[in-house]
JSON list of C-alpha atoms in Angstrom, two decimals:
[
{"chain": "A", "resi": 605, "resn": "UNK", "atom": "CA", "xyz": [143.20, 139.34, 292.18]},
{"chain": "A", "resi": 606, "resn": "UNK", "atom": "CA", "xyz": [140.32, 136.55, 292.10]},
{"chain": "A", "resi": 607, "resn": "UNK", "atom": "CA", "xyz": [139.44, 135.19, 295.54]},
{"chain": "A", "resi": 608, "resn": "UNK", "atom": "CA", "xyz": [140.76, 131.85, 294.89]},
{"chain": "A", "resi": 609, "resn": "UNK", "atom": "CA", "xyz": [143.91, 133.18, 293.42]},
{"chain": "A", "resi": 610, "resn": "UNK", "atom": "CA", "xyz": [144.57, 135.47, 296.65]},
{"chain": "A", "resi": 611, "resn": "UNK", "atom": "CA", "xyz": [143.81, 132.43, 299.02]},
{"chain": "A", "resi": 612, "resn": "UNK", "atom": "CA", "xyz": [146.62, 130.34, 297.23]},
{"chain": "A", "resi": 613, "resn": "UNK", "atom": "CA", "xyz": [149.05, 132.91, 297.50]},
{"chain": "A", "resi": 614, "resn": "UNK", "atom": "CA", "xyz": [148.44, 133.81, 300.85]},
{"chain": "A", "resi": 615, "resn": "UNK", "atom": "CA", "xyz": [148.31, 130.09, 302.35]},
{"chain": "A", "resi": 616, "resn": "UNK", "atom": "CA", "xyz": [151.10, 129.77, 300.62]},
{"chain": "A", "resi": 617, "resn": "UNK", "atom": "CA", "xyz": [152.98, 132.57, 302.79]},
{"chain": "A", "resi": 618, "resn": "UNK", "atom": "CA", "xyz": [156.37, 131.13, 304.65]},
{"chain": "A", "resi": 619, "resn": "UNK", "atom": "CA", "xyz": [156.23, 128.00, 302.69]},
{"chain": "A", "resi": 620, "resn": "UNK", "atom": "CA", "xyz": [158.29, 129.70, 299.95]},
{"chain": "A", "resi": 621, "resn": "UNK", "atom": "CA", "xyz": [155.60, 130.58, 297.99]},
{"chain": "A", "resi": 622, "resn": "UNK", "atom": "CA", "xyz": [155.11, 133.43, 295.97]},
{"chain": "A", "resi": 623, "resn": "UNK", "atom": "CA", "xyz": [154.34, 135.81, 299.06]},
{"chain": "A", "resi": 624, "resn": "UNK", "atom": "CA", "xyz": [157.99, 135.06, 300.16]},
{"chain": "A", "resi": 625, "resn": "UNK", "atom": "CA", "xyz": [160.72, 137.03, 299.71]},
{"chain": "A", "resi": 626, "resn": "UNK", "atom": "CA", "xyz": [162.89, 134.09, 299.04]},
{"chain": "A", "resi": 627, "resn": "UNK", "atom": "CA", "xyz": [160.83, 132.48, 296.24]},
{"chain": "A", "resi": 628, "resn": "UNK", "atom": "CA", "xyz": [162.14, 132.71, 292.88]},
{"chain": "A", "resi": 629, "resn": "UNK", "atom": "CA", "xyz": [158.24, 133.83, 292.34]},
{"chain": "A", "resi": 630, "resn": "UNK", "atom": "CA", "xyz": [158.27, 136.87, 294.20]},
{"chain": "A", "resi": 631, "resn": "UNK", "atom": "CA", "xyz": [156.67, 139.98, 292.82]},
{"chain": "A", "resi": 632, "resn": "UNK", "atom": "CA", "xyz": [155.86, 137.99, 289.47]},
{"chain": "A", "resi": 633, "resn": "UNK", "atom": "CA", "xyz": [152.99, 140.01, 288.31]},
{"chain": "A", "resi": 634, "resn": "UNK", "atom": "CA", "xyz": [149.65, 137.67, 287.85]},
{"chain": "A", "resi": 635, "resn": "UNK", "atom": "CA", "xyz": [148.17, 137.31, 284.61]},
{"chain": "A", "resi": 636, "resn": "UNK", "atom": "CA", "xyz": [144.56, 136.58, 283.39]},
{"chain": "A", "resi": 637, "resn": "UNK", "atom": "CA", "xyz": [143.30, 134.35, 280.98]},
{"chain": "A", "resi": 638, "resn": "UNK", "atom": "CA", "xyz": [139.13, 134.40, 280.19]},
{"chain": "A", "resi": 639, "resn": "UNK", "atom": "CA", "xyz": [138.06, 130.90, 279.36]},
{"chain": "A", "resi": 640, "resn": "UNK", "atom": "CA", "xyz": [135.30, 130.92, 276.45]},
{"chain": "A", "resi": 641, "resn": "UNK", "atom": "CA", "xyz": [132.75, 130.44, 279.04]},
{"chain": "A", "resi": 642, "resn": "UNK", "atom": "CA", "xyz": [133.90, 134.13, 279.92]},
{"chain": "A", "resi": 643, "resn": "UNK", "atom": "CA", "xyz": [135.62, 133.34, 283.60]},
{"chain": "A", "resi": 644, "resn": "UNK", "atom": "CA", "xyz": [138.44, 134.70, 284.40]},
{"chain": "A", "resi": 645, "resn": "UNK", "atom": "CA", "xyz": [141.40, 132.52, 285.65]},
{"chain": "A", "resi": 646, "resn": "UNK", "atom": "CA", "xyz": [144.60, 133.84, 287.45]},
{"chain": "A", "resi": 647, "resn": "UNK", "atom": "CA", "xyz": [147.51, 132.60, 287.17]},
{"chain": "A", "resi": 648, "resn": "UNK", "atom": "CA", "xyz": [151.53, 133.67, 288.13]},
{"chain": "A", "resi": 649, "resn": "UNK", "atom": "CA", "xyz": [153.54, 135.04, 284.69]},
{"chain": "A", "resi": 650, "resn": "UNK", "atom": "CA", "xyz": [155.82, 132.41, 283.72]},
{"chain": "A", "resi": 651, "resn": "UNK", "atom": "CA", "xyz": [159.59, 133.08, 284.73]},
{"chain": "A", "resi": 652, "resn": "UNK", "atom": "CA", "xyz": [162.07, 132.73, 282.43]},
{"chain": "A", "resi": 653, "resn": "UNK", "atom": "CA", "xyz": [165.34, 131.08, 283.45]},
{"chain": "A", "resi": 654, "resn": "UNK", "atom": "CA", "xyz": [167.74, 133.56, 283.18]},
{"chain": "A", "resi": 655, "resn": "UNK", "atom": "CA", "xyz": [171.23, 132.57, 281.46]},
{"chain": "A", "resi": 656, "resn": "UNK", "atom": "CA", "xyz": [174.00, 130.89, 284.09]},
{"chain": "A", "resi": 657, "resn": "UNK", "atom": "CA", "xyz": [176.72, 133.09, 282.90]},
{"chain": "A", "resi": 658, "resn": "UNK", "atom": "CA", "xyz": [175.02, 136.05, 284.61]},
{"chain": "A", "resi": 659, "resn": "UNK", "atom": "CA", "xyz": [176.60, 135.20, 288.13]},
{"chain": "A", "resi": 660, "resn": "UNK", "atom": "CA", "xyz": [179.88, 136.74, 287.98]},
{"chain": "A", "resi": 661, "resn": "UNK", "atom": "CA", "xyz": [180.54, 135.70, 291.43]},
{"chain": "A", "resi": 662, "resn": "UNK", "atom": "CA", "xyz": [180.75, 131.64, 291.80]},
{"chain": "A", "resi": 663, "resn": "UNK", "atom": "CA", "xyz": [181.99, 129.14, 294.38]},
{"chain": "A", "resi": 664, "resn": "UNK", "atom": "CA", "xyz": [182.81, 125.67, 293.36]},
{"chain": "A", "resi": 665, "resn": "UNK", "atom": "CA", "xyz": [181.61, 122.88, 295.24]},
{"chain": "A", "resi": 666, "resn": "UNK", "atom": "CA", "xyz": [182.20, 118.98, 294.84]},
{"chain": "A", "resi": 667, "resn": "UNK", "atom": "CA", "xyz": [178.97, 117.11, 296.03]},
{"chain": "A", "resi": 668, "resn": "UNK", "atom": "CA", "xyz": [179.32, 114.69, 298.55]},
{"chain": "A", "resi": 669, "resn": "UNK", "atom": "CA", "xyz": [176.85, 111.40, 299.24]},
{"chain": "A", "resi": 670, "resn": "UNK", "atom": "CA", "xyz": [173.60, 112.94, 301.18]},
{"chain": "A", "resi": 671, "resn": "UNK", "atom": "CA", "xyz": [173.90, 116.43, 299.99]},
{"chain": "A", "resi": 672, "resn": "UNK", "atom": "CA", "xyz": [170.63, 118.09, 299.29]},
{"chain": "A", "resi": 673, "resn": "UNK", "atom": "CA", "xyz": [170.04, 121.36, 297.29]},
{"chain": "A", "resi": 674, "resn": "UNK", "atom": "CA", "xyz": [168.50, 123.17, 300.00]},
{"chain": "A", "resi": 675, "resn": "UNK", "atom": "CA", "xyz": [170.46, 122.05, 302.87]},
{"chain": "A", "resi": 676, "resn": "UNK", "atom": "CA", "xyz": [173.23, 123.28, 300.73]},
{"chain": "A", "resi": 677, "resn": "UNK", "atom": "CA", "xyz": [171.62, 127.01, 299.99]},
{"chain": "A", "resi": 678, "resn": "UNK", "atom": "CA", "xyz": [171.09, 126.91, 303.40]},
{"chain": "A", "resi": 679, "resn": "UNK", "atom": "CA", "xyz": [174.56, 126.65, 304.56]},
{"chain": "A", "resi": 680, "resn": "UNK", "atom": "CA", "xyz": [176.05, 128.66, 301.54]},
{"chain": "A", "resi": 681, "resn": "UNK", "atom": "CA", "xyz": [173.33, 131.22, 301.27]},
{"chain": "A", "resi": 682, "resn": "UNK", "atom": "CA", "xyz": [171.90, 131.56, 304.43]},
{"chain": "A", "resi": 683, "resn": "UNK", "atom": "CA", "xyz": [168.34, 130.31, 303.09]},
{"chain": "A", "resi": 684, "resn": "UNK", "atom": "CA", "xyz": [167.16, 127.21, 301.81]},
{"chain": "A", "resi": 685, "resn": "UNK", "atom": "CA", "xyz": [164.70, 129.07, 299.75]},
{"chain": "A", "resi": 686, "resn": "UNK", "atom": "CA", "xyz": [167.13, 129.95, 297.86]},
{"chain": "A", "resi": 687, "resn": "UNK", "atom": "CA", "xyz": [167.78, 126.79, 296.18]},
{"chain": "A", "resi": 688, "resn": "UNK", "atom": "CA", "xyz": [166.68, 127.72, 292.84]},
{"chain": "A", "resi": 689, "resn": "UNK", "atom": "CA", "xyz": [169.61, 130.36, 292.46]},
{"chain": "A", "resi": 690, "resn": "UNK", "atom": "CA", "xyz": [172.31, 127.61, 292.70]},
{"chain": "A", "resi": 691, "resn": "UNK", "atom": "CA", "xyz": [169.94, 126.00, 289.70]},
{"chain": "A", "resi": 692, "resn": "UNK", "atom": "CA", "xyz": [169.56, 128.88, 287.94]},
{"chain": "A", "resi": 693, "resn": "UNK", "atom": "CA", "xyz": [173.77, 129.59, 288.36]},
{"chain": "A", "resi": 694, "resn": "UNK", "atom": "CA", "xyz": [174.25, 125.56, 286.78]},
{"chain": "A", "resi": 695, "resn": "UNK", "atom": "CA", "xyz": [171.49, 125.86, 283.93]},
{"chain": "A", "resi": 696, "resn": "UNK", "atom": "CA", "xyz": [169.72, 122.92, 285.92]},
{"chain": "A", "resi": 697, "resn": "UNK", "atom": "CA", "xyz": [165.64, 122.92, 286.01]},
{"chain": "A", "resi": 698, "resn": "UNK", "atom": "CA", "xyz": [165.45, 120.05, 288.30]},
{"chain": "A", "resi": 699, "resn": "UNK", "atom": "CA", "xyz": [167.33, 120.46, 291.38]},
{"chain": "A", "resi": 700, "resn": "UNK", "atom": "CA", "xyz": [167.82, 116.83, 292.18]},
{"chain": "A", "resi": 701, "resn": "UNK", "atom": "CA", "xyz": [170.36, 116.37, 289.65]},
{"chain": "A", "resi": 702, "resn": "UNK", "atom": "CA", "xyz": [172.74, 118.37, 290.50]},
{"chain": "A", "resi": 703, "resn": "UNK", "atom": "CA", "xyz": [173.14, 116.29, 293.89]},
{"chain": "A", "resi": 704, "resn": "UNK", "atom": "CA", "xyz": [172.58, 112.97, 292.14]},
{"chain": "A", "resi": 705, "resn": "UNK", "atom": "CA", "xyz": [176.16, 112.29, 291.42]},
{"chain": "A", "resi": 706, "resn": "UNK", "atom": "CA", "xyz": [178.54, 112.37, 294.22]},
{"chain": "A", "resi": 707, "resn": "UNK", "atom": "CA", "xyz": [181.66, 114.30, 293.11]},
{"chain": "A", "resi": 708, "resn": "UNK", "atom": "CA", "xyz": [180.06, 116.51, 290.59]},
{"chain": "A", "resi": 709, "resn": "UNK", "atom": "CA", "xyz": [180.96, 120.08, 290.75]},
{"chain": "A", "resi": 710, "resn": "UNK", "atom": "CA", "xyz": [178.45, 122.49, 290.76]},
{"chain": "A", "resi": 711, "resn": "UNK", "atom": "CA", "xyz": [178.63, 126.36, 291.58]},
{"chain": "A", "resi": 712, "resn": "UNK", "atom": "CA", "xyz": [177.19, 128.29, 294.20]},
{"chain": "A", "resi": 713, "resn": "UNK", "atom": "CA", "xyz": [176.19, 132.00, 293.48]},
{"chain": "A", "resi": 714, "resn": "UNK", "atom": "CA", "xyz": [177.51, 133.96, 296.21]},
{"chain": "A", "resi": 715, "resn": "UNK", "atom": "CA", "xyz": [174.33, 135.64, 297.82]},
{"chain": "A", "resi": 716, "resn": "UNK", "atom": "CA", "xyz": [176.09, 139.26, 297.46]},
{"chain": "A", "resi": 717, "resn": "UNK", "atom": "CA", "xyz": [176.73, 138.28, 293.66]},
{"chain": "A", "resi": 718, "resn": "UNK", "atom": "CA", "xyz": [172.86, 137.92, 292.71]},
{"chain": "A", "resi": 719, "resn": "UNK", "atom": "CA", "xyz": [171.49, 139.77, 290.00]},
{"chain": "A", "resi": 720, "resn": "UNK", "atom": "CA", "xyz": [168.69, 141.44, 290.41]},
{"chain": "A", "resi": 721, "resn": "UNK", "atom": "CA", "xyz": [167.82, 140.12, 286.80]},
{"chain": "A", "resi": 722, "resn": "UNK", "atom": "CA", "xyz": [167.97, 136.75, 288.40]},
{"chain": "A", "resi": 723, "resn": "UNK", "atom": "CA", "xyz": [164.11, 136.26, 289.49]},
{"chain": "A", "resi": 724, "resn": "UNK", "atom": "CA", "xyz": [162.48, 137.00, 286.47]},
{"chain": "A", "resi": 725, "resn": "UNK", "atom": "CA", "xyz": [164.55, 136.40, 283.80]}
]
């Protein structure tokens, strides 16, 4: 891993960056790319979203004015890290709108119903 690379990843640690266990990065492998100049640039795979109907254990939840995404993995997975598996169980790429409309139901995976699929697609 390239110094500038390592120094991201590792500031990054606790913030729910790809060092942390939590992060929906975690363990993606790191890829190169050589510019035509011939340096080498580092960069994280790209994860693919994996398919919603993977979760075959869901809560439903009506959202309620104030909610936040990772308030609510917080109290319903123990982690707000975890925020991007209650996207990933709606098909939703931007977290903000599945709390934008009060009443909406959205599902919550339950953490012990998690694939291990689920990070890297």
């Amino acid at each position: 891993m390239d110094n500038a690379i390592k120094s991201m990843v590792l500031g990054a640690a606790g913030t729910g960056g790809p060092t942390n266990p939590s992060s929906r990065y975690y363990g993606a492998p790191i890829e190169y790319f050589t510019r035509p100049d011939g340096v080498q640039v580092a960069y994280l795979a790209r994860r693919i979203l994996p398919r919603p109907d993977i979760y075959t254990s869901l809560q439903n939840y009506a959202v309620v004015d104030g909610d936040r995404l990772d308030n609510l993995a917080s109290k319903h997975l123990g982690d707000p890290l975890l925020y991007w598996t209650i996207c990933d169980a709606n098909g939703a790429t931007d977290p903000d709108e599945l709390t934008a409309q009060v009443g909406r139901t959205i599902q919550f995976p339950l953490a012990s119903g998690i694939p291990s699929g689920a990070r890297h697609g």
